[in-house]
Coordinates of C-alpha atoms in Angstrom, one line a residue:
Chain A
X1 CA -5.6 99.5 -77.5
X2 CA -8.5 101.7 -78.1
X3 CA -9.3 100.0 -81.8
X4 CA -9.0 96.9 -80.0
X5 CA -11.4 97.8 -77.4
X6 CA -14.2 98.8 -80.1
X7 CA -13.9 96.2 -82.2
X8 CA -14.3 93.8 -79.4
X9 CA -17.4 95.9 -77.9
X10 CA -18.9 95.5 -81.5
X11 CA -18.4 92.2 -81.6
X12 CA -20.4 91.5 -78.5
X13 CA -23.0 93.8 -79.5
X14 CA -23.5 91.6 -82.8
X15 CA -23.5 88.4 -80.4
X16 CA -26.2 90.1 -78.3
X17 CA -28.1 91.4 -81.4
X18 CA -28.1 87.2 -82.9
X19 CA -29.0 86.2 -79.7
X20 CA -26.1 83.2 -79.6
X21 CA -25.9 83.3 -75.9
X22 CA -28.7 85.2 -74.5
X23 CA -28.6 86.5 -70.9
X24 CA -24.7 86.9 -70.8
X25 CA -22.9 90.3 -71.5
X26 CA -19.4 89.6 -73.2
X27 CA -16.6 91.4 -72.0
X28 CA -12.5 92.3 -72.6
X29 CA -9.8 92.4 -70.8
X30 CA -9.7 96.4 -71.5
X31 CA -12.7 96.5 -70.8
X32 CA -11.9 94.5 -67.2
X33 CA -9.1 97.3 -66.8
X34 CA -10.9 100.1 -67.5
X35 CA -13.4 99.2 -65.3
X36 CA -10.8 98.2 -62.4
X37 CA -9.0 101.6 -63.0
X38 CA -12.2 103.4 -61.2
X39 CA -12.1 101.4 -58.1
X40 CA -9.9 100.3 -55.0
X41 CA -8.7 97.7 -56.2
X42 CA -6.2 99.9 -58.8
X43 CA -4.7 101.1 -55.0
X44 CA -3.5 97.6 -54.6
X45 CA -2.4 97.0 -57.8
X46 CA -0.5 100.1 -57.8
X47 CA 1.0 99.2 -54.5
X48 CA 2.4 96.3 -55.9
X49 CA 3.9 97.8 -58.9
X50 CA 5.3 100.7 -56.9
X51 CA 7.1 98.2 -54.8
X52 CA 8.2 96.2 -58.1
X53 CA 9.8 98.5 -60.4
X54 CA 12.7 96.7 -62.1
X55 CA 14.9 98.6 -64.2
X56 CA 16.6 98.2 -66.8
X57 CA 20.7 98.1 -67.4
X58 CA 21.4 100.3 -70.1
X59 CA 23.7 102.9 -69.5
X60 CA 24.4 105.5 -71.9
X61 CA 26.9 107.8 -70.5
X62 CA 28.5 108.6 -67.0
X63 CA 25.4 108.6 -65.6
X64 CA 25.3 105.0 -66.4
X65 CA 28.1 104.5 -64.0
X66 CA 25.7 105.9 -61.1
X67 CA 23.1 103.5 -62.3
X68 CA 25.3 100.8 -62.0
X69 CA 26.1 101.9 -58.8
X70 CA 23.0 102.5 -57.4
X71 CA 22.0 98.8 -58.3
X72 CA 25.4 97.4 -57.0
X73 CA 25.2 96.3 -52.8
X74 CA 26.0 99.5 -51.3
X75 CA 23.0 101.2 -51.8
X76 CA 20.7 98.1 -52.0
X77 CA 17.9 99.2 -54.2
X78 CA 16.3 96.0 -53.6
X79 CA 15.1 97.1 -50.3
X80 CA 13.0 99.3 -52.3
X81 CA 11.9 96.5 -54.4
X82 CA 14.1 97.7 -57.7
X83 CA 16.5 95.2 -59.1
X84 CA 18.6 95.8 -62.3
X85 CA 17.5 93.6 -65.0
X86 CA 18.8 93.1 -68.2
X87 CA 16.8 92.5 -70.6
X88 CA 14.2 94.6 -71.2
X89 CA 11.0 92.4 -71.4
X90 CA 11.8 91.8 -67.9
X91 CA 11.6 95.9 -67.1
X92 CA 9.7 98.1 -65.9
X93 CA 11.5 101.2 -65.6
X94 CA 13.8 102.8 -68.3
X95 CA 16.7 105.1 -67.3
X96 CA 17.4 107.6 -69.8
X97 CA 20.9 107.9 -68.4
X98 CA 22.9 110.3 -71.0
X99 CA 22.4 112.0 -73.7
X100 CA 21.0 110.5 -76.3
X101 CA 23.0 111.1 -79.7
X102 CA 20.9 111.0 -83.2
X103 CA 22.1 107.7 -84.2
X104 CA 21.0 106.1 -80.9
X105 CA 17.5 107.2 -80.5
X106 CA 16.1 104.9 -82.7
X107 CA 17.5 101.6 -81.0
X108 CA 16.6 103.4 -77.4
X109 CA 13.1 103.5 -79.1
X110 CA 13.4 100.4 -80.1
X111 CA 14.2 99.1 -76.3
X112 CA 11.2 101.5 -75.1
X113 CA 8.8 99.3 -77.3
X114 CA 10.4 96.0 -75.9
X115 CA 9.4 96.8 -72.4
X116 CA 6.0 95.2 -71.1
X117 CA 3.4 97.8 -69.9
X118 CA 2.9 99.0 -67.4
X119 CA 6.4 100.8 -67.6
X120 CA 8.0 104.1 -66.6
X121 CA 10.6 106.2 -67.7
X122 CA 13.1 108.8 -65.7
X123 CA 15.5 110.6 -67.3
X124 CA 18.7 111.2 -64.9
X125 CA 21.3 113.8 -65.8
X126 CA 21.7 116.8 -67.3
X127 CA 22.3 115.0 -70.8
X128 CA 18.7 113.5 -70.8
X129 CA 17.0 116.7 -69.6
X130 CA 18.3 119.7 -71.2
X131 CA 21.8 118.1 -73.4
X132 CA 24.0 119.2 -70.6
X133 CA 27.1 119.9 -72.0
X134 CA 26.3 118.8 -75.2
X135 CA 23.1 121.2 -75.6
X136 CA 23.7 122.9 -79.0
X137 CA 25.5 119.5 -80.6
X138 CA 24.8 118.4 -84.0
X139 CA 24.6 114.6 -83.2
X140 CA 22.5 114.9 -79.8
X141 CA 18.6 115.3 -79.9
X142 CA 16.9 117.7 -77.6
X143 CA 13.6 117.9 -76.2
X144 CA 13.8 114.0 -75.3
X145 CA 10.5 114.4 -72.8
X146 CA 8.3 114.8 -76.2
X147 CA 9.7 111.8 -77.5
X148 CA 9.0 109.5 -73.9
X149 CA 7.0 109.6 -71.4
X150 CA 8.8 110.9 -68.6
X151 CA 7.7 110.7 -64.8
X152 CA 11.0 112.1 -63.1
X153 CA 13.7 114.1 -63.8
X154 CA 16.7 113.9 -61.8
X155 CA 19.3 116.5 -62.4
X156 CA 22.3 116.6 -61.4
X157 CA 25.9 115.9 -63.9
X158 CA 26.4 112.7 -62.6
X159 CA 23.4 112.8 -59.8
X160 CA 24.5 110.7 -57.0
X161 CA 23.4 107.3 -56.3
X162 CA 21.4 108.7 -53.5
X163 CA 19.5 111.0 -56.1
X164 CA 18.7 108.2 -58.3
X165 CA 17.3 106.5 -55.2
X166 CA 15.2 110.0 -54.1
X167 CA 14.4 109.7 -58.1
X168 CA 12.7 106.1 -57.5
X169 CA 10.8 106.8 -54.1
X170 CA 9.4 110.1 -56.0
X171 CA 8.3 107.5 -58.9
X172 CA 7.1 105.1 -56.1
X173 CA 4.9 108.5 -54.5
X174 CA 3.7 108.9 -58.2
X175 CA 2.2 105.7 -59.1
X176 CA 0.7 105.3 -55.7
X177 CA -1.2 108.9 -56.0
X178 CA -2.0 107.2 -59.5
X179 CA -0.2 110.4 -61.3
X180 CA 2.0 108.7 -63.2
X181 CA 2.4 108.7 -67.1
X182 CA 2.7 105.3 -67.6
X183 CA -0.7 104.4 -66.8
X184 CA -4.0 105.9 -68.2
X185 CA -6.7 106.6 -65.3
Chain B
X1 CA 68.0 109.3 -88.8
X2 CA 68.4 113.1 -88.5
X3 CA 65.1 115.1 -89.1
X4 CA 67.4 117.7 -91.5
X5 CA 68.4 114.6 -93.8
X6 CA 65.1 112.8 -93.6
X7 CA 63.6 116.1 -95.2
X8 CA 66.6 116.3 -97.8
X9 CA 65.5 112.8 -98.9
X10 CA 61.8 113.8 -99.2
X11 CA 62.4 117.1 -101.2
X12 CA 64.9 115.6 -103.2
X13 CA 63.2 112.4 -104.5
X14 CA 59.8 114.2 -105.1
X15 CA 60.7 117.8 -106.2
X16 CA 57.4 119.0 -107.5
X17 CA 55.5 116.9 -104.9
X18 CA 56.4 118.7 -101.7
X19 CA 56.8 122.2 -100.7
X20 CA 56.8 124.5 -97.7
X21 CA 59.4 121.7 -96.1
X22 CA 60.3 122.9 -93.0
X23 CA 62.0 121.3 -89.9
X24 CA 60.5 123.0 -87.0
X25 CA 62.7 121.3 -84.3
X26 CA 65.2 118.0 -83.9
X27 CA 61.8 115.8 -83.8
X28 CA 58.6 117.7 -85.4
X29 CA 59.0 118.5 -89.4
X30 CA 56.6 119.7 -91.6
X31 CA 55.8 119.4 -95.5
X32 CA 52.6 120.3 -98.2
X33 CA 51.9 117.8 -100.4
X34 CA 50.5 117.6 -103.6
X35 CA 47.2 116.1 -103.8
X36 CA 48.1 113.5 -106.3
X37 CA 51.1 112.2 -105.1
X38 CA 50.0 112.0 -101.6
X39 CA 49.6 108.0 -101.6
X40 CA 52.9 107.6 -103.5
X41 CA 54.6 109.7 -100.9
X42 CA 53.5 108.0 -97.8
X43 CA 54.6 104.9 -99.9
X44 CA 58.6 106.4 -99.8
X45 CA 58.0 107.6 -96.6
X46 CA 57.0 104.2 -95.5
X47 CA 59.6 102.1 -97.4
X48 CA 62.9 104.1 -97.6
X49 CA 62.4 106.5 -94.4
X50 CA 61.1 104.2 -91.9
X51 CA 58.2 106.0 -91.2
X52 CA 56.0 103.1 -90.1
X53 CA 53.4 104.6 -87.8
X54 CA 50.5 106.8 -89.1
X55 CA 49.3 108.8 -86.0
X56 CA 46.4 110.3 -87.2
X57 CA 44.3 111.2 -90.4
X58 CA 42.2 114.6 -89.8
X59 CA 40.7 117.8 -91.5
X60 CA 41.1 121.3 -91.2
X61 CA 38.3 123.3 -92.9
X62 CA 40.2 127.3 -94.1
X63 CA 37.2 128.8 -95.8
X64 CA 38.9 131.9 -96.6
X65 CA 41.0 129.8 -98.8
X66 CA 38.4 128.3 -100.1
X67 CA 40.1 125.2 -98.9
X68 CA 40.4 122.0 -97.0
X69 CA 43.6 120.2 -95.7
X70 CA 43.6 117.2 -95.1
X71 CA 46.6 116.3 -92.3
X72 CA 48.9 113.6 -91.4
X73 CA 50.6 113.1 -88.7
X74 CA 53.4 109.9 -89.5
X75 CA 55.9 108.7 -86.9
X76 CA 58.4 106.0 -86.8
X77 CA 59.5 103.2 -84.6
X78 CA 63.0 103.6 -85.3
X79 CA 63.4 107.3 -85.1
X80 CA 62.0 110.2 -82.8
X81 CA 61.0 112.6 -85.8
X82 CA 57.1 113.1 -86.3
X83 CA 56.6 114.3 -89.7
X84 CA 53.2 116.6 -90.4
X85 CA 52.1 116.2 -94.3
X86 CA 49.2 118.5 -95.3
X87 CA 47.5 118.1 -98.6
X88 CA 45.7 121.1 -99.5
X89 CA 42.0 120.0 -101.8
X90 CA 39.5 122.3 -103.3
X91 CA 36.9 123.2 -101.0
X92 CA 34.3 122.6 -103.7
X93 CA 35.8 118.7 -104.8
X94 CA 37.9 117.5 -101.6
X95 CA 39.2 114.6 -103.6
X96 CA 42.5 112.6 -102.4
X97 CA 43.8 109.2 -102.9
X98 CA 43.7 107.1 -99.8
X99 CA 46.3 105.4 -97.6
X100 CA 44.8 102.6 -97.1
X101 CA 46.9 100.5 -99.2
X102 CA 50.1 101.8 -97.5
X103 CA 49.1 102.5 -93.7
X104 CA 45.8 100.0 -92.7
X105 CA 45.3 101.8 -89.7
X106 CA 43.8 104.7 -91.9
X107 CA 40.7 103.0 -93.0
X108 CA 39.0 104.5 -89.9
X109 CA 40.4 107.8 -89.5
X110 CA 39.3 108.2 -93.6
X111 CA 36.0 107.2 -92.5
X112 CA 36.0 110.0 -90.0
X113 CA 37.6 112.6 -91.6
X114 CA 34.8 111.6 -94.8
X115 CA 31.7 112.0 -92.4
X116 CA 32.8 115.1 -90.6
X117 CA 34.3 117.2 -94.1
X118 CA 33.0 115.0 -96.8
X119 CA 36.6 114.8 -98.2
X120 CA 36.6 111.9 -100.6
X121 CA 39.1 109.3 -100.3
X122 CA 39.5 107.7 -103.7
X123 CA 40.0 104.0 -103.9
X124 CA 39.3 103.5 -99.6
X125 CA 38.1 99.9 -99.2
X126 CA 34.9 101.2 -97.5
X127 CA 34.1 104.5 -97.7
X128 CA 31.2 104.9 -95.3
X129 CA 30.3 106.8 -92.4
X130 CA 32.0 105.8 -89.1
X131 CA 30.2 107.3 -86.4
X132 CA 27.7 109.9 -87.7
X133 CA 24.1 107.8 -88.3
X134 CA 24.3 107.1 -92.0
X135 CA 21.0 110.1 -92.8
X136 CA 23.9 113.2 -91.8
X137 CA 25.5 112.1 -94.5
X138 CA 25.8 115.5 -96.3
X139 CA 26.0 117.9 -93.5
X140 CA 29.6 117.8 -93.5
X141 CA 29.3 119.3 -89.7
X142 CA 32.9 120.1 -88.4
X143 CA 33.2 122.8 -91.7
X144 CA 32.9 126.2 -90.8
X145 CA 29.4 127.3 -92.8
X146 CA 27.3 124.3 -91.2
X147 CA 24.4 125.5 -90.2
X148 CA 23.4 123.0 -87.7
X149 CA 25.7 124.3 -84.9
X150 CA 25.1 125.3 -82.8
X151 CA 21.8 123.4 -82.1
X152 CA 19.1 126.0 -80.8
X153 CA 16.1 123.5 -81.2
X154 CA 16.1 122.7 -77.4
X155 CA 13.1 124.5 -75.3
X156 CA 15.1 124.2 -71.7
X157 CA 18.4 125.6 -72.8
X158 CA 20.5 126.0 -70.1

């Protein structure tokens, strides 16, 4: 994003230099962003992505089972504005849901590049934050917060649907005090 | 068939192939086998002793020995006796001939038994790893000098 963004700037400095289309100052989308990022109107975006935050179906464990849960009509997530999805170019959250084994982690990376930005990750169980039961495995991989972004962690071996709910309106408080790690301010 | 009988017939048609024959109750039995003869056994076992079922294929890792055993566990429809064959290898070339060709179910439990000990099953259809991602090949983890276990690289342990 960043080449992008310089290339582009050159470019328009060359049109302004050859004096093609004098008077008007060429911009990017970026550049629209970056600009947007510094005033109000980020609170509104913000306030609509907080109240959009789709995740995506993709359990991994026992965890998953709370996931599934948590989407399922008891707890209603979509009162909250999150609906499972299953496909992830239709995502916006990713739920680390269980511990991720050696031989996994590259398709789970390979899902986490699927999803559209702006998107947020939480890791939910003990698996995902520390290896839980599985901490000194051969096939697991630790540390998975250097390899993704992560906003919340919710511990807990399964949490309950309720946490995973707690989990989303602390991800919701996040975005909307624009200290989230899925968008650069 | 009685379990004192079906280990008469075993030592008796393959003398120098098993020993330590044992029968450890009316339904368990036990026998070493040698590790050349272990396909052609499972063969009789299979055809004269109607011991159709192969429960499992696993590995047992005795590094005092300097050896690995590779173990299996063969039932039958017709009869209660479980039978435990154990083919001791060389821990420096685990080498064995597969089952494949007599029990199909083994293909898999080969596989596994491969990735975790890196015993070699000679002639197996498709000797690849099962579970493990294919770069641990090598690790051999489940034998007792791996060095990856246990795994102290995480910063939060609990």
């Amino acid at each position: 994003m960043g080449e992008m963004k310089e290339e582009k700037t050159n470019n328009s400095k060359e049109i302004q230099e050859e004096g093609t289309i004098p008077g008007v100052i060429t911009t990017t989308t970026s550049a629209i962003h970056n600009f947007l990022k510094k005033t109000k109107v980020q609170d509104i975006i913000n306030w609509g992505r907080k109240n959009s935050l789709w995740f995506m179906v993709q359990p991994m464990g026992c965890c998953g089972v709370e996931m599934i849960a948590t989407g399922c009509a008891h707890y209603d997530t979509d009162r909250f504005g999150i609906i499972p999805r299953n496909s992830p170019r239709q995502a916006d959250v990713m739920i680390i849901s269980g511990y991720v084994t050696k031989k996994y982690l590259p398709s789970l990376k390979r899902l986490w590049e699927q999803m559209p930005s702006p998107k947020w990750v939480i890791a939910m169980g003990d698996c995902s934050i520390s290896g839980g039961p599985f901490y000194e495995s051969y096939s697991t991989v630790q540390n998975i917060d250097e390899i993704f972004p992560i906003d919340v962690f919710i511990p807990g071996c399964p949490p309950r649907p309720e946490a995973l709910l707690q989990g989303f309106v602390e991800l919701q408080k996040k975005i909307k005090a624009k200290k989230d790690l899925g968008t650069e301010y | 068939m009685d379990v004192r009988k079906i280990i008469e017939s075993l030592t008796g048609t393959f003398p120098e192939a098993i020993s330590e024959a044992m029968v450890e109750s009316e339904i368990r039995a036990r026998a070493y086998v040698d590790k050349e003869k272990a396909r052609e056994v499972c063969q009789y076992l299979k055809d004269s002793l109607q011991f159709d079922h192969l429960c499992s294929v696993c590995g047992v890792d005795y590094i005092k020995r300097n050896e690995l055993e590779v173990v299996y566990h063969i039932a039958s429809y017709d009869h209660p006796v479980v039978l435990t064959l154990k083919a001791a290898l060389p821990r420096d070339n685990p080498e064995i001939e597969s089952v494949v060709s007599v029990y199909w179910n083994a293909n898999w439990y080969e596989r596994e038994t491969y990735e975790l000990f890196g015993i070699l099953f000679k002639n197996h259809p498709n000797l690849k790893p099962l579970v493990l991602p294919d770069d641990m090949l090598g690790e051999w983890p489940l034998r007792k000098d791996y060095k990856g276990f246990p795994n102290t690289t995480a910063k939060n342990l609990v």
